[in-house]
Short mmCIF file of C-alpha atoms and ligand atoms in Angstrom, two decimals:
data_model
loop_
_atom_site.label_atom_id
_atom_site.label_comp_id
_atom_site.label_asym_id
_atom_site.label_seq_id
_atom_site.Cartn_x
_atom_site.Cartn_y
_atom_site.Cartn_z
CA UNK E 1 -28.63 21.89 4.42
CA UNK E 2 -30.90 21.13 7.45
CA UNK E 3 -29.41 19.55 10.62
CA UNK E 4 -29.76 15.75 11.07
CA UNK E 5 -32.76 14.88 13.08
CA UNK E 6 -31.65 13.71 16.73
CA UNK E 7 -33.54 10.70 18.35
CA UNK E 8 -32.49 10.07 21.95
CA UNK E 9 -33.04 6.63 22.95
CA UNK E 10 -32.52 4.54 26.12
CA UNK E 11 -29.60 2.31 25.19
CA UNK E 12 -30.99 -0.99 26.73
CA UNK E 13 -34.83 -0.57 26.62
CA UNK E 14 -35.33 1.36 23.58
CA UNK E 15 -38.59 2.91 22.96
CA UNK E 16 -39.97 1.71 19.66
CA UNK E 17 -42.05 4.75 18.91
CA UNK E 18 -38.99 7.11 19.59
CA UNK E 19 -37.36 4.90 16.84
CA UNK E 20 -39.92 4.97 14.37
CA UNK E 21 -38.86 8.36 12.29
CA UNK E 22 -35.69 6.41 11.82
CA UNK E 23 -37.39 3.55 10.20
CA UNK E 24 -39.05 5.54 8.09
CA UNK E 25 -36.12 7.45 6.89
CA UNK E 26 -34.70 4.00 6.02
CA UNK E 27 -37.47 3.17 4.00
CA UNK E 28 -37.32 6.71 2.36
CA UNK E 29 -33.78 5.70 1.06
CA UNK E 30 -32.13 8.03 3.76
CA UNK E 31 -29.36 7.68 6.05
CA UNK E 32 -29.36 6.88 9.61
CA UNK E 33 -26.64 6.63 12.18
CA UNK E 34 -27.44 4.27 15.09
CA UNK E 35 -25.07 2.61 17.93
CA UNK E 36 -24.10 -1.06 18.11
CA UNK E 37 -22.07 -2.86 20.38
CA UNK E 38 -18.97 -2.15 18.00
CA UNK E 39 -19.29 1.57 16.79
CA UNK E 40 -21.82 3.98 15.43
CA UNK E 41 -23.08 2.82 11.87
CA UNK E 42 -24.15 4.76 8.95
CA UNK E 43 -26.98 2.75 7.66
CA UNK E 44 -28.94 2.80 4.59
CA UNK E 45 -31.65 0.12 2.96
CA UNK E 46 -29.26 -2.62 1.59
CA UNK E 47 -31.54 -3.23 -1.29
CA UNK E 48 -31.58 0.42 -2.76
CA UNK E 49 -28.72 1.23 -4.46
CA UNK E 50 -29.31 4.91 -4.52
CA UNK E 51 -29.23 4.84 -0.77
CA UNK E 52 -26.40 2.73 -0.66
CA UNK E 53 -24.64 5.41 -3.13
CA UNK E 54 -25.26 8.08 -0.32
CA UNK E 55 -23.69 6.04 2.12
CA UNK E 56 -20.29 6.35 0.01
CA UNK E 57 -20.90 9.70 -1.11
CA UNK E 58 -21.47 10.96 2.96
CA UNK E 59 -18.23 9.16 4.05
CA UNK E 60 -16.14 9.56 0.90
CA UNK E 61 -15.58 6.02 0.79
CA UNK E 62 -14.07 4.47 -2.26
CA UNK E 63 -16.37 2.42 -4.11
CA UNK E 64 -14.07 -0.44 -3.77
CA UNK E 65 -14.73 -0.84 -0.04
CA UNK E 66 -17.63 -2.90 0.17
CA UNK E 67 -20.22 -2.60 2.94
CA UNK E 68 -21.48 -5.06 6.02
CA UNK E 69 -25.03 -5.76 5.66
CA UNK E 70 -26.86 -5.70 9.29
CA UNK E 71 -29.75 -8.23 9.97
CA UNK E 72 -31.98 -9.23 12.59
CA UNK E 73 -31.43 -13.12 12.70
CA UNK E 74 -29.97 -15.86 10.67
CA UNK E 75 -32.66 -16.75 8.60
CA UNK E 76 -32.84 -12.97 7.39
CA UNK E 77 -28.68 -13.79 6.66
CA UNK E 78 -29.27 -16.75 5.09
CA UNK E 79 -31.63 -15.15 2.71
CA UNK E 80 -28.97 -12.89 1.51
CA UNK E 81 -26.62 -15.67 0.66
CA UNK E 82 -26.24 -18.39 -2.25
CA UNK E 83 -24.53 -20.80 -0.08
CA UNK E 84 -24.47 -21.21 4.01
CA UNK E 85 -21.72 -23.56 4.76
CA UNK E 86 -21.14 -25.51 7.74
CA UNK E 87 -18.85 -22.86 9.29
CA UNK E 88 -21.40 -20.18 8.72
CA UNK E 89 -23.73 -22.24 10.96
CA UNK E 90 -21.48 -22.93 13.57
CA UNK E 91 -20.05 -19.29 13.96
CA UNK E 92 -23.69 -17.94 13.68
CA UNK E 93 -24.83 -19.82 16.46
CA UNK E 94 -21.90 -19.22 18.81
CA UNK E 95 -21.39 -15.53 17.95
CA UNK E 96 -24.82 -14.13 16.72
CA UNK E 97 -26.03 -11.86 17.57
CA UNK E 98 -22.56 -10.07 18.17
CA UNK E 99 -19.53 -8.79 16.83
CA UNK E 100 -18.95 -11.15 14.11
CA UNK E 101 -19.17 -10.17 10.52
CA UNK E 102 -19.41 -13.11 8.20
CA UNK E 103 -18.31 -13.09 4.38
CA UNK E 104 -20.55 -15.19 2.16
CA UNK E 105 -21.42 -15.82 -1.59
CA UNK E 106 -24.04 -13.27 -2.21
CA UNK E 107 -27.57 -13.60 -3.38
CA UNK E 108 -28.34 -12.28 -6.86
CA UNK E 109 -30.64 -9.70 -5.57
CA UNK E 110 -27.96 -7.95 -3.32
CA UNK E 111 -26.93 -4.40 -5.39
CA UNK E 112 -23.29 -4.60 -6.59
CA UNK E 113 -22.85 -1.10 -4.86
CA UNK E 114 -22.82 -2.86 -1.60
CA UNK E 115 -20.16 -5.41 -2.26
CA UNK E 116 -18.09 -3.22 -4.35
CA UNK E 117 -19.11 -5.57 -7.52
CA UNK E 118 -17.84 -8.80 -5.93
CA UNK E 119 -19.54 -11.88 -5.50
CA UNK E 120 -19.43 -12.17 -1.75
CA UNK E 121 -21.42 -10.07 1.16
CA UNK E 122 -20.29 -9.40 4.18
CA UNK E 123 -23.42 -9.96 6.92
CA UNK E 124 -23.88 -9.50 10.75
CA UNK E 125 -26.49 -9.81 13.39
CA UNK E 126 -25.98 -6.81 15.93
CA UNK E 127 -26.56 -7.34 19.61
CA UNK E 128 -27.14 -3.86 20.53
CA UNK E 129 -30.92 -3.50 21.93
CA UNK E 130 -31.11 -0.18 19.57
CA UNK E 131 -29.73 -1.63 16.63
CA UNK E 132 -31.72 -4.63 16.89
CA UNK E 133 -35.04 -2.63 17.75
CA UNK E 134 -34.18 -0.49 14.60
CA UNK E 135 -33.74 -3.35 12.16
CA UNK E 136 -36.82 -4.89 13.33
CA UNK E 137 -38.80 -1.63 13.00
CA UNK E 138 -37.46 -1.17 9.44
CA UNK E 139 -37.65 -4.72 8.35
CA UNK E 140 -34.96 -4.35 6.05
CA UNK E 141 -31.65 -5.53 5.70
CA UNK E 142 -29.39 -2.37 6.49
CA UNK E 143 -26.07 -1.68 4.93
CA UNK E 144 -23.95 0.24 7.14
CA UNK E 145 -20.09 0.90 7.73
CA UNK E 146 -18.93 3.00 10.65
CA UNK E 147 -20.28 6.52 10.56
CA UNK E 148 -17.46 8.74 9.91
CA UNK E 149 -15.57 10.14 7.12
CA UNK E 150 -13.54 7.38 5.44
CA UNK E 151 -10.20 7.05 6.89
CA UNK E 152 -10.88 8.83 10.11
CA UNK E 153 -11.43 7.28 13.46
CA UNK E 154 -14.29 5.33 13.99
CA UNK E 155 -17.49 7.16 16.19
CA UNK E 156 -18.25 5.24 19.66
CA UNK E 157 -20.64 8.49 20.59
CA UNK E 158 -23.15 10.18 18.79
CA UNK E 159 -21.11 13.30 19.27
CA UNK E 160 -18.25 11.75 17.33
CA UNK E 161 -20.83 11.11 14.70
CA UNK E 162 -21.78 14.85 14.72
CA UNK E 163 -18.43 16.15 14.56
CA UNK E 164 -17.09 13.84 11.40
CA UNK E 165 -20.34 13.73 9.18
CA UNK E 166 -22.53 16.99 10.14
CA UNK E 167 -25.23 17.31 7.96
CA UNK E 168 -24.47 14.42 5.72
CA UNK E 169 -26.95 12.26 7.84
CA UNK E 170 -30.41 12.43 8.09
CA UNK E 171 -31.08 10.64 11.29
CA UNK E 172 -28.72 10.17 14.29
CA UNK E 173 -30.17 7.79 17.11
CA UNK E 174 -28.34 8.72 20.10
CA UNK E 175 -28.18 5.48 22.35
CA UNK E 176 -24.90 6.58 24.44
CA UNK E 177 -21.62 5.43 23.99
CA UNK E 178 -21.02 1.94 22.11
CA UNK E 179 -19.79 -0.67 24.69
CA UNK E 180 -17.40 -2.36 22.50
CA UNK E 181 -15.64 0.47 20.98
CA UNK E 182 -13.98 -1.33 18.18
CA UNK E 183 -15.09 -3.05 14.64
CA UNK E 184 -16.28 -6.48 14.19
CA UNK E 185 -14.11 -9.68 13.75
CA UNK E 186 -14.67 -10.01 9.75
CA UNK E 187 -14.33 -13.94 8.77
CA UNK E 188 -14.49 -15.26 5.13
CA UNK E 189 -16.33 -18.48 5.08
CA UNK E 190 -16.28 -19.11 1.45
CA UNK E 191 -13.51 -21.50 1.52
CA UNK E 192 -12.24 -24.46 3.14
CA UNK E 193 -10.45 -22.89 5.94
CA UNK E 194 -12.24 -20.09 8.08
CA UNK E 195 -9.87 -16.74 7.31
CA UNK E 196 -9.86 -13.69 9.53
CA UNK E 197 -9.82 -10.83 7.23
CA UNK E 198 -9.98 -8.01 10.14
CA UNK E 199 -9.32 -8.68 13.89
CA UNK E 200 -11.80 -7.47 16.19
CA UNK E 201 -13.85 -7.94 19.16
CA UNK E 202 -14.10 -11.84 18.66
CA UNK E 203 -10.52 -13.34 19.04
CA UNK E 204 -8.79 -16.01 17.26
CA UNK E 205 -9.11 -18.24 20.01
CA UNK E 206 -12.96 -17.77 20.64
CA UNK E 207 -13.54 -18.60 16.74
CA UNK E 208 -10.82 -21.72 16.84
CA UNK E 209 -12.84 -23.20 19.97
CA UNK E 210 -15.77 -23.56 17.47
CA UNK E 211 -14.64 -24.13 14.17
CA UNK E 212 -10.94 -25.42 14.60
CA UNK E 213 -7.74 -23.90 13.10
CA UNK E 214 -8.45 -20.67 11.31
CA UNK E 215 -6.02 -18.70 9.08
CA UNK E 216 -5.26 -14.90 9.92
CA UNK E 217 -5.02 -12.62 6.78
CA UNK E 218 -5.25 -8.94 6.57
CA UNK E 219 -1.83 -7.97 7.61
CA UNK E 220 -1.07 -4.40 7.11
CA UNK E 221 1.83 -5.22 4.84
CA UNK E 222 0.69 -8.16 3.01
CA UNK E 223 -1.82 -8.52 0.33
CA UNK E 224 -5.22 -7.01 0.85
CA UNK E 225 -7.59 -10.31 1.30
CA UNK E 226 -10.60 -7.62 2.10
CA UNK E 227 -11.04 -4.77 0.18
CA UNK E 228 -10.94 -2.29 2.75
CA UNK E 229 -8.11 -3.41 4.48
CA UNK E 230 -6.06 -0.43 3.85
CA UNK E 231 -2.74 0.16 5.91
CA UNK E 232 -3.90 3.67 6.72
CA UNK E 233 -7.44 3.59 8.41
CA UNK E 234 -9.04 4.53 11.76
CA UNK E 235 -6.50 7.48 11.86
CA UNK E 236 -7.03 10.84 14.54
CA UNK E 237 -6.20 13.89 12.35
CA UNK E 238 -3.10 14.63 14.79
CA UNK E 239 0.10 12.66 13.86
CA UNK E 240 0.12 9.19 15.82
CA UNK E 241 3.27 7.28 16.50
CA UNK E 242 3.28 3.76 17.70
CA UNK E 243 6.32 1.79 19.52
CA UNK E 244 6.92 -1.91 19.92
CA UNK E 245 8.08 -0.92 23.89
CA UNK E 246 7.47 1.46 26.43
CA UNK E 247 11.01 2.48 26.52
CA UNK E 248 10.85 3.27 22.70
CA UNK E 249 7.65 5.32 23.46
CA UNK E 250 9.13 7.26 26.18
CA UNK E 251 12.56 7.90 23.80
CA UNK E 252 10.30 9.43 21.25
CA UNK E 253 8.24 11.38 23.22
CA UNK E 254 11.09 13.03 24.81
CA UNK E 255 12.86 13.44 21.28
CA UNK E 256 9.89 15.25 20.23
CA UNK E 257 9.41 17.27 23.42
CA UNK E 258 13.06 18.28 23.12
CA UNK E 259 12.26 19.45 19.63
CA UNK E 260 9.39 21.92 21.34
CA UNK E 261 6.55 19.58 20.26
CA UNK E 262 3.35 19.26 22.37
CA UNK E 263 3.44 15.32 22.74
CA UNK E 264 0.51 13.11 24.25
CA UNK E 265 1.67 9.90 25.64
CA UNK E 266 -1.23 7.53 25.25
CA UNK E 267 -1.30 4.70 27.70
CA UNK E 268 -3.11 1.50 26.73
CA UNK E 269 -5.20 0.29 29.52
CA UNK E 270 -3.96 -2.98 30.76
CA UNK E 271 -7.01 -4.99 30.21
CA UNK E 272 -7.71 -5.61 26.36
CA UNK E 273 -11.76 -5.22 26.66
CA UNK E 274 -11.42 -1.81 28.71
CA UNK E 275 -8.70 -0.93 25.97
CA UNK E 276 -10.81 -1.66 22.94
CA UNK E 277 -13.92 0.04 24.35
CA UNK E 278 -11.74 3.29 25.19
CA UNK E 279 -9.46 3.65 22.12
CA UNK E 280 -11.41 5.81 19.87
CA UNK E 281 -12.81 7.71 22.44
CA UNK E 282 -9.64 8.33 24.09
CA UNK E 283 -7.89 9.22 20.62
CA UNK E 284 -10.83 11.43 19.51
CA UNK E 285 -10.46 13.36 22.84
CA UNK E 286 -6.65 13.76 22.17
CA UNK E 287 -7.39 15.05 18.46
CA UNK E 288 -9.29 17.80 19.91
CA UNK E 289 -6.65 18.73 22.87
CA UNK E 290 -4.05 20.58 20.47
CA UNK E 291 -1.00 18.17 20.67
CA UNK E 292 1.33 17.83 17.71
CA UNK E 293 2.12 14.21 18.15
CA UNK E 294 0.57 11.51 19.88
CA UNK E 295 3.05 8.67 20.89
CA UNK E 296 1.57 4.93 22.16
CA UNK E 297 3.20 1.78 23.33
CA UNK E 298 1.70 -1.27 21.44
CA UNK E 299 0.16 -3.78 23.85
CA UNK E 300 1.74 -7.32 23.73
CA UNK E 301 1.22 -9.32 20.37
CA UNK E 302 -1.16 -11.55 21.87
CA UNK E 303 -4.40 -12.86 20.29
CA UNK E 304 -6.69 -10.76 22.99
CA UNK E 305 -4.49 -7.81 22.12
CA UNK E 306 -4.82 -8.33 17.95
CA UNK E 307 -7.76 -6.06 17.53
CA UNK E 308 -6.28 -2.94 19.29
CA UNK E 309 -2.71 -3.53 17.89
CA UNK E 310 -4.57 -3.81 14.19
CA UNK E 311 -5.95 -0.38 14.62
CA UNK E 312 -3.16 1.30 16.57
CA UNK E 313 -1.07 0.18 13.75
CA UNK E 314 -3.26 1.51 11.03
CA UNK E 315 -3.88 4.75 12.80
CA UNK E 316 -0.28 5.20 12.71
CA UNK E 317 0.34 4.08 9.13
CA UNK E 318 1.17 6.56 6.68
CA UNK E 319 -1.09 6.33 3.73
P1 AMP J 401 -16.65 -0.76 8.17
O1 AMP J 401 -18.04 -1.26 8.03
O2 AMP J 401 -16.19 0.43 7.98
O3 AMP J 401 -16.14 -1.25 9.23
O4 AMP J 401 -15.84 -1.94 7.20
C1 AMP J 401 -16.40 -3.08 6.73
C2 AMP J 401 -15.04 -3.98 6.46
O5 AMP J 401 -15.47 -5.39 6.05
C3 AMP J 401 -14.25 -3.73 5.53
O6 AMP J 401 -12.88 -3.94 6.02
C4 AMP J 401 -14.57 -4.24 4.32
O7 AMP J 401 -13.57 -4.48 3.38
C5 AMP J 401 -14.88 -5.56 4.73
N1 AMP J 401 -15.87 -6.26 3.62
C6 AMP J 401 -17.17 -5.89 3.65
N2 AMP J 401 -17.59 -6.80 2.67
C7 AMP J 401 -16.45 -7.70 2.39
C8 AMP J 401 -16.60 -8.72 1.56
N3 AMP J 401 -17.63 -9.13 0.58
N4 AMP J 401 -15.37 -9.57 1.45
C9 AMP J 401 -14.58 -8.98 2.22
N5 AMP J 401 -14.32 -8.22 2.98
C10 AMP J 401 -15.54 -7.34 2.98
MG1 MG J 402 -14.93 2.00 8.96
#
């Protein structure tokens, strides 16, 4: 198998000519990994069912887990929907471009493989200059989950993509580390109340400031409002255990060390934005360091910490 073509680009002022081969690969049905403000995406032409099928194959992703479609602006987003409710308009105005994904009723021309046969489609307008330049160059809606094998840690650098996907991707656009470090917030705007399906970089308080009270679903143990909300996800290869307090974390770590295991004590940074930006990169690094176990104390159960708590809890879940 040929190795992926690597395209290094400037993260803030990407050169259009340097990105042209990526846009060409998309038009030819290929797979392109690219940086966004959340994590690296593995993109394909959303209107080409065979290309989207390759995304599922490359990731080993269950066909029941739908993809997020990335577009350049609100008009392009609207064109992919059958209904554009007032809440979508308000949230798009407040948070696009940015790390918010809206779930809407889908337009008939969106292939079923993108939505896992569902009647809704998840759409986002990314803010990262490289993602924007690529979408403009391609002139296509791009279906893109995170650029890693299904269930593994999401990639926040091109190196993470290379390690996880190897030659399963045609082009890797290397725009440096992703600034946000965690996936987008996913909200369902098809009902009377806006519903958070996955916590992410946009907090509940930020959403409520724009649309009033929102419902929060997608709890780890509850029913699955979003097909991708598996309890175990975003996981390092090394066994990870989380504790509700530092005391409990220390107790666990000591216990394992007494039993002769090599334990990594992961300290979540004190600031939620900094913690999100580093989490996956830190876990990738710990994964490569030969530990038997990683122990982490969860941050407080406060709104601004929900995304980090959610990812750590899923990373630690047993299947
Ligand atoms: P990923 O791109 O790997 O970060 O995952 C995308 C997330 O969005 C998953 O949790 C999906 O289940 C969710 N998602 C995508 N499309 C839909 C949809 N139509 N309805 C509900 N959730 C969706
Ligand atoms: Mg993912």
